[in-house]
PDB file of C-alpha atoms in Angstrom:
ATOM      1  CA  LYS D1268      -5.490 -21.350 -29.741  1.00  0.00           C
ATOM      2  CA  ALA D1269      -5.426 -18.742 -32.554  1.00  0.00           C
ATOM      3  CA  GLU D1270      -1.901 -20.223 -33.250  1.00  0.00           C
ATOM      4  CA  LYS D1271      -3.459 -23.671 -33.870  1.00  0.00           C
ATOM      5  CA  ASN D1272      -5.875 -22.504 -36.455  1.00  0.00           C
ATOM      6  CA  ARG D1273      -3.525 -20.514 -38.442  1.00  0.00           C
ATOM      7  CA  ILE D1274      -2.274 -22.432 -41.600  1.00  0.00           C
ATOM      8  CA  ILE D1275      -0.870 -19.733 -43.910  1.00  0.00           C
ATOM      9  CA  ASP D1276       1.813 -18.122 -42.570  1.00  0.00           C
ATOM     10  CA  PHE D1277       2.375 -15.463 -45.196  1.00  0.00           C
ATOM     11  CA  LEU D1278       1.156 -14.882 -48.704  1.00  0.00           C
ATOM     12  CA  GLN D1279       3.193 -12.491 -51.112  1.00  0.00           C
ATOM     13  CA  VAL D1280       2.151 -11.258 -54.612  1.00  0.00           C
ATOM     14  CA  ARG D1281       4.310  -9.195 -56.591  1.00  0.00           C
ATOM     15  CA  TYR D1282       3.740  -7.477 -59.854  1.00  0.00           C
ATOM     16  CA  GLN D1283       6.498  -5.938 -61.768  1.00  0.00           C
ATOM     17  CA  GLY D1284       4.508  -4.224 -64.532  1.00  0.00           C
ATOM     18  CA  PRO D1285       4.758  -4.760 -68.314  1.00  0.00           C
ATOM     19  CA  ARG D1286       7.971  -6.332 -69.810  1.00  0.00           C
ATOM     20  CA  GLU D1287       9.306  -6.288 -73.370  1.00  0.00           C
ATOM     21  CA  ASP D1288      10.987  -9.635 -72.861  1.00  0.00           C
ATOM     22  CA  LEU D1289       8.330 -12.503 -72.483  1.00  0.00           C
ATOM     23  CA  LEU D1290      10.658 -14.638 -70.478  1.00  0.00           C
ATOM     24  CA  GLU D1291      11.245 -11.964 -67.822  1.00  0.00           C
ATOM     25  CA  GLU D1292       8.881 -12.713 -64.892  1.00  0.00           C
ATOM     26  CA  ARG D1293       6.027 -10.073 -64.293  1.00  0.00           C
ATOM     27  CA  LEU D1294       4.027 -11.727 -61.549  1.00  0.00           C
ATOM     28  CA  SER D1295       5.526 -13.685 -58.670  1.00  0.00           C
ATOM     29  CA  VAL D1296       3.514 -15.358 -55.950  1.00  0.00           C
ATOM     30  CA  GLY D1297       4.804 -16.598 -52.632  1.00  0.00           C
ATOM     31  CA  LEU D1298       3.103 -18.621 -49.995  1.00  0.00           C
ATOM     32  CA  GLY D1299       4.152 -19.778 -46.574  1.00  0.00           C
ATOM     33  CA  ILE D1300       2.497 -22.584 -44.991  1.00  0.00           C
ATOM     34  CA  GLU D1301       2.564 -22.846 -41.082  1.00  0.00           C
ATOM     35  CA  ILE D1302       3.453 -26.295 -39.997  1.00  0.00           C
ATOM     36  CA  PRO D1303       1.791 -27.411 -36.642  1.00  0.00           C
ATOM     37  CA  SER D1304       5.018 -28.340 -35.045  1.00  0.00           C
ATOM     38  CA  SER D1305       7.194 -25.428 -36.193  1.00  0.00           C
ATOM     39  CA  GLY D1306       9.858 -23.808 -33.887  1.00  0.00           C
ATOM     40  CA  SER D1307       8.271 -20.350 -34.216  1.00  0.00           C
ATOM     41  CA  ARG D1308       4.930 -21.395 -32.807  1.00  0.00           C
ATOM     42  CA  LYS D1309       6.823 -23.284 -29.900  1.00  0.00           C
ATOM     43  CA  THR D1310       8.826 -20.226 -29.148  1.00  0.00           C
ATOM     44  CA  LYS D1311       5.814 -18.261 -29.075  1.00  0.00           C
ATOM     45  CA  ILE D1312       4.095 -20.452 -26.544  1.00  0.00           C
ATOM     46  CA  ARG D1313       7.234 -20.632 -24.427  1.00  0.00           C
ATOM     47  CA  GLU D1314       7.339 -16.697 -24.309  1.00  0.00           C
ATOM     48  CA  LEU D1315       3.769 -16.638 -23.396  1.00  0.00           C
ATOM     49  CA  ASN D1316       4.468 -19.200 -20.696  1.00  0.00           C
ATOM     50  CA  ILE D1317       7.378 -17.305 -19.460  1.00  0.00           C
ATOM     51  CA  GLU D1318       5.398 -14.000 -19.455  1.00  0.00           C
ATOM     52  CA  LYS D1319       2.528 -15.760 -17.551  1.00  0.00           C
ATOM     53  CA  TRP D1320       5.062 -17.097 -14.891  1.00  0.00           C
ATOM     54  CA  LYS D1321       6.620 -13.596 -14.597  1.00  0.00           C
ATOM     55  CA  SER D1322       3.113 -11.900 -14.129  1.00  0.00           C
ATOM     56  CA  GLU D1323       2.390 -14.614 -11.563  1.00  0.00           C
ATOM     57  CA  GLN D1324       5.619 -14.137  -9.575  1.00  0.00           C
ATOM     58  CA  GLU D1325       5.153 -10.063  -9.605  1.00  0.00           C
ATOM     59  CA  ALA D1326       1.480 -10.671  -8.344  1.00  0.00           C
ATOM     60  CA  GLN D1327       2.737 -13.002  -5.672  1.00  0.00           C
ATOM     61  CA  SER D1328       5.709 -10.405  -4.681  1.00  0.00           C
ATOM     62  CA  LYS D1329       3.036  -7.726  -4.498  1.00  0.00           C
ATOM     63  CA  ARG D1330       0.879  -9.645  -2.267  1.00  0.00           C
ATOM     64  CA  GLN D1331       3.731 -10.450   0.058  1.00  0.00           C
ATOM     65  CA  LEU D1332       4.815  -6.996   0.173  1.00  0.00           C
ATOM     66  CA  LEU D1333       1.399  -5.781   0.980  1.00  0.00           C
ATOM     67  CA  LEU D1334       1.001  -8.469   3.783  1.00  0.00           C
ATOM     68  CA  MET D1335       4.500  -7.199   5.145  1.00  0.00           C
ATOM     69  CA  GLU D1336       3.175  -3.818   5.101  1.00  0.00           C
ATOM     70  CA  ILE D1337       0.008  -4.723   6.824  1.00  0.00           C
ATOM     71  CA  GLU D1338       1.945  -6.617   9.527  1.00  0.00           C
ATOM     72  CA  LYS D1339       4.130  -3.663  10.179  1.00  0.00           C
ATOM     73  CA  LEU D1340       1.284  -1.322  10.300  1.00  0.00           C
ATOM     74  CA  ALA D1341      -0.540  -3.514  12.877  1.00  0.00           C
ATOM     75  CA  ALA D1342       2.574  -3.763  15.110  1.00  0.00           C
ATOM     76  CA  GLU D1343       2.992  -0.269  15.178  1.00  0.00           C
ATOM     77  CA  LEU D1344      -0.738   0.200  16.128  1.00  0.00           C
ATOM     78  CA  LEU D1345      -0.324  -2.315  18.889  1.00  0.00           C
ATOM     79  CA  GLU D1346       2.931  -0.458  19.919  1.00  0.00           C
ATOM     80  CA  LYS D1347       1.050   2.870  19.943  1.00  0.00           C
ATOM     81  CA  ILE D1348      -1.898   1.380  21.926  1.00  0.00           C
ATOM     82  CA  SER D1349       0.402  -0.061  24.676  1.00  0.00           C
ATOM     83  CA  THR D1350       2.261   3.333  24.745  1.00  0.00           C
ATOM     84  CA  TRP D1351      -1.195   5.059  25.280  1.00  0.00           C
ATOM     85  CA  GLU D1352      -2.111   2.617  27.893  1.00  0.00           C
ATOM     86  CA  PHE D1353       1.165   3.283  29.894  1.00  0.00           C
ATOM     87  CA  SER D1354       0.814   7.093  29.385  1.00  0.00           C
ATOM     88  CA  ASN D1355      -2.745   7.126  30.534  1.00  0.00           C
ATOM     89  CA  GLN D1356      -1.860   5.123  33.631  1.00  0.00           C
ATOM     90  CA  LEU D1357       0.876   7.765  34.379  1.00  0.00           C
ATOM     91  CA  LEU D1358      -1.584  10.413  33.875  1.00  0.00           C
ATOM     92  CA  GLN D1359      -4.125   8.809  36.227  1.00  0.00           C
ATOM     93  CA  GLU D1360      -1.371   8.449  38.945  1.00  0.00           C
ATOM     94  CA  ASN D1361      -0.334  12.094  38.500  1.00  0.00           C
ATOM     95  CA  VAL D1362      -3.894  13.262  38.906  1.00  0.00           C
ATOM     96  CA  SER D1363      -4.280  10.985  41.962  1.00  0.00           C
ATOM     97  CA  SER D1364      -0.930  12.106  43.573  1.00  0.00           C
ATOM     98  CA  PHE D1365      -1.827  15.666  42.984  1.00  0.00           C
ATOM     99  CA  GLN D1366      -4.992  15.192  44.644  1.00  0.00           C
ATOM    100  CA  LYS D1367      -3.461  13.425  47.588  1.00  0.00           C
ATOM    101  CA  LEU D1368      -0.784  16.214  47.869  1.00  0.00           C
ATOM    102  CA  GLU D1369      -3.509  18.743  47.783  1.00  0.00           C
ATOM    103  CA  ASP D1370      -5.583  16.831  50.252  1.00  0.00           C
ATOM    104  CA  ASN D1371      -2.636  16.084  52.615  1.00  0.00           C
ATOM    105  CA  SER D1372      -0.889  19.402  52.557  1.00  0.00           C
ATOM    106  CA  PRO D1373      -1.667  22.246  54.848  1.00  0.00           C
ATOM    107  CA  GLN D1374      -3.805  24.940  53.336  1.00  0.00           C
ATOM    108  CA  ALA D1375      -1.561  27.849  53.451  1.00  0.00           C
ATOM    109  CA  GLU D1376       0.977  26.162  51.084  1.00  0.00           C
ATOM    110  CA  TRP D1377      -1.887  25.701  48.362  1.00  0.00           C
ATOM    111  CA  LYS D1378      -3.120  29.116  48.769  1.00  0.00           C
ATOM    112  CA  ASN D1379      -0.215  30.219  46.473  1.00  0.00           C
ATOM    113  CA  PRO D1380      -1.922  30.350  43.096  1.00  0.00           C
ATOM    114  CA  GLU D1381       1.335  30.038  41.200  1.00  0.00           C
ATOM    115  CA  LEU D1382       2.205  26.618  42.594  1.00  0.00           C
ATOM    116  CA  LEU D1383      -1.373  25.531  41.853  1.00  0.00           C
ATOM    117  CA  LEU D1384      -1.420  26.908  38.229  1.00  0.00           C
ATOM    118  CA  PHE D1385       2.132  25.288  37.685  1.00  0.00           C
ATOM    119  CA  ARG D1386       0.864  21.858  38.875  1.00  0.00           C
ATOM    120  CA  LYS D1387      -2.278  22.217  36.784  1.00  0.00           C
ATOM    121  CA  ALA D1388      -0.414  23.397  33.704  1.00  0.00           C
ATOM    122  CA  GLN D1389       1.694  20.022  34.101  1.00  0.00           C
ATOM    123  CA  LEU D1390      -1.387  17.889  34.273  1.00  0.00           C
ATOM    124  CA  VAL D1391      -2.781  19.969  31.014  1.00  0.00           C
ATOM    125  CA  ASP D1392       0.593  19.289  29.214  1.00  0.00           C
ATOM    126  CA  ARG D1393       0.446  15.583  30.188  1.00  0.00           C
ATOM    127  CA  LYS D1394      -3.206  15.083  28.988  1.00  0.00           C
ATOM    128  CA  MET D1395      -2.182  16.800  25.661  1.00  0.00           C
ATOM    129  CA  ASP D1396       0.589  14.153  25.422  1.00  0.00           C
ATOM    130  CA  VAL D1397      -1.950  11.541  25.841  1.00  0.00           C
ATOM    131  CA  LEU D1398      -4.287  12.959  23.396  1.00  0.00           C
ATOM    132  CA  GLU D1399      -1.390  13.049  20.785  1.00  0.00           C
ATOM    133  CA  VAL D1400      -0.828   9.376  21.336  1.00  0.00           C
ATOM    134  CA  GLU D1401      -4.526   8.825  20.776  1.00  0.00           C
ATOM    135  CA  GLU D1402      -4.364  10.745  17.616  1.00  0.00           C
ATOM    136  CA  GLY D1403      -1.465   8.780  16.375  1.00  0.00           C
ATOM    137  CA  ILE D1404      -3.603   5.444  17.231  1.00  0.00           C
ATOM    138  CA  TYR D1405      -6.270   6.757  15.201  1.00  0.00           C
ATOM    139  CA  GLU D1406      -4.240   7.759  12.164  1.00  0.00           C
ATOM    140  CA  SER D1407      -2.452   4.356  12.377  1.00  0.00           C
ATOM    141  CA  TYR D1408      -5.812   2.747  12.428  1.00  0.00           C
ATOM    142  CA  VAL D1409      -7.310   4.437   9.393  1.00  0.00           C
ATOM    143  CA  GLU D1410      -3.950   3.759   7.545  1.00  0.00           C
ATOM    144  CA  LEU D1411      -4.161   0.239   8.470  1.00  0.00           C
ATOM    145  CA  LEU D1412      -7.934  -0.002   7.333  1.00  0.00           C
ATOM    146  CA  GLN D1413      -6.958   1.627   4.074  1.00  0.00           C
ATOM    147  CA  LYS D1414      -3.964  -0.616   3.478  1.00  0.00           C
ATOM    148  CA  ILE D1415      -6.261  -3.451   3.941  1.00  0.00           C
ATOM    149  CA  GLY D1416      -8.789  -2.139   1.432  1.00  0.00           C
ATOM    150  CA  LEU D1417     -11.779  -1.537   4.007  1.00  0.00           C
ATOM    151  CA  THR D1418     -12.186   1.981   3.254  1.00  0.00           C
ATOM    152  CA  ARG D1419     -12.928   3.751  -0.022  1.00  0.00           C
ATOM    153  CA  ALA D1420      -9.898   5.718  -0.801  1.00  0.00           C
ATOM    154  CA  ASP D1421     -12.090   8.282  -2.966  1.00  0.00           C
ATOM    155  CA  ALA D1422     -14.647   8.772  -0.286  1.00  0.00           C
ATOM    156  CA  TYR D1423     -12.064   9.079   2.751  1.00  0.00           C
ATOM    157  CA  ARG D1424     -11.580  12.454   4.552  1.00  0.00           C
ATOM    158  CA  ASP D1425      -9.146  12.914   7.366  1.00  0.00           C
ATOM    159  CA  TYR D1426     -11.049  14.528  10.076  1.00  0.00           C
ATOM    160  CA  LEU D1427      -7.979  14.623  12.389  1.00  0.00           C
ATOM    161  CA  LEU D1428      -6.037  17.253  10.478  1.00  0.00           C
ATOM    162  CA  ASN D1429      -4.363  19.802  12.729  1.00  0.00           C
TER     163      ASN D1429
END
């Protein structure tokens, strides 16, 4: 719009000081008039259209990249949830098998504190593994929320730090 309203392309005034010869020029004036259909104006408009198209393409590619990252994070989150469900199911089966073993075995065998402590230590280790998977789920969920933009990045604090 500004280019359409421009009429004068340039104005140049040059004064070369006093001269002894009267025929030698002292003052020269140059004026350039912008023609509405000039090539420079069309070139500028084409350059601006190309820049606009380039910016639109960059924005579109950034949106697509963000969408792909969000889909990847969501898939990882679902995978971690299925891993947690499987691990939790195995833990419950281990607890129930330990309880059955303890109930069905003769009392003399379970009087040994080393065996009892070993079995309980195994259960604690498995519970810790399940908790680590849960922690990974929470971290992935928060990362997904941040990538989507549902959390304010400046106010976020990670309370799951080790």
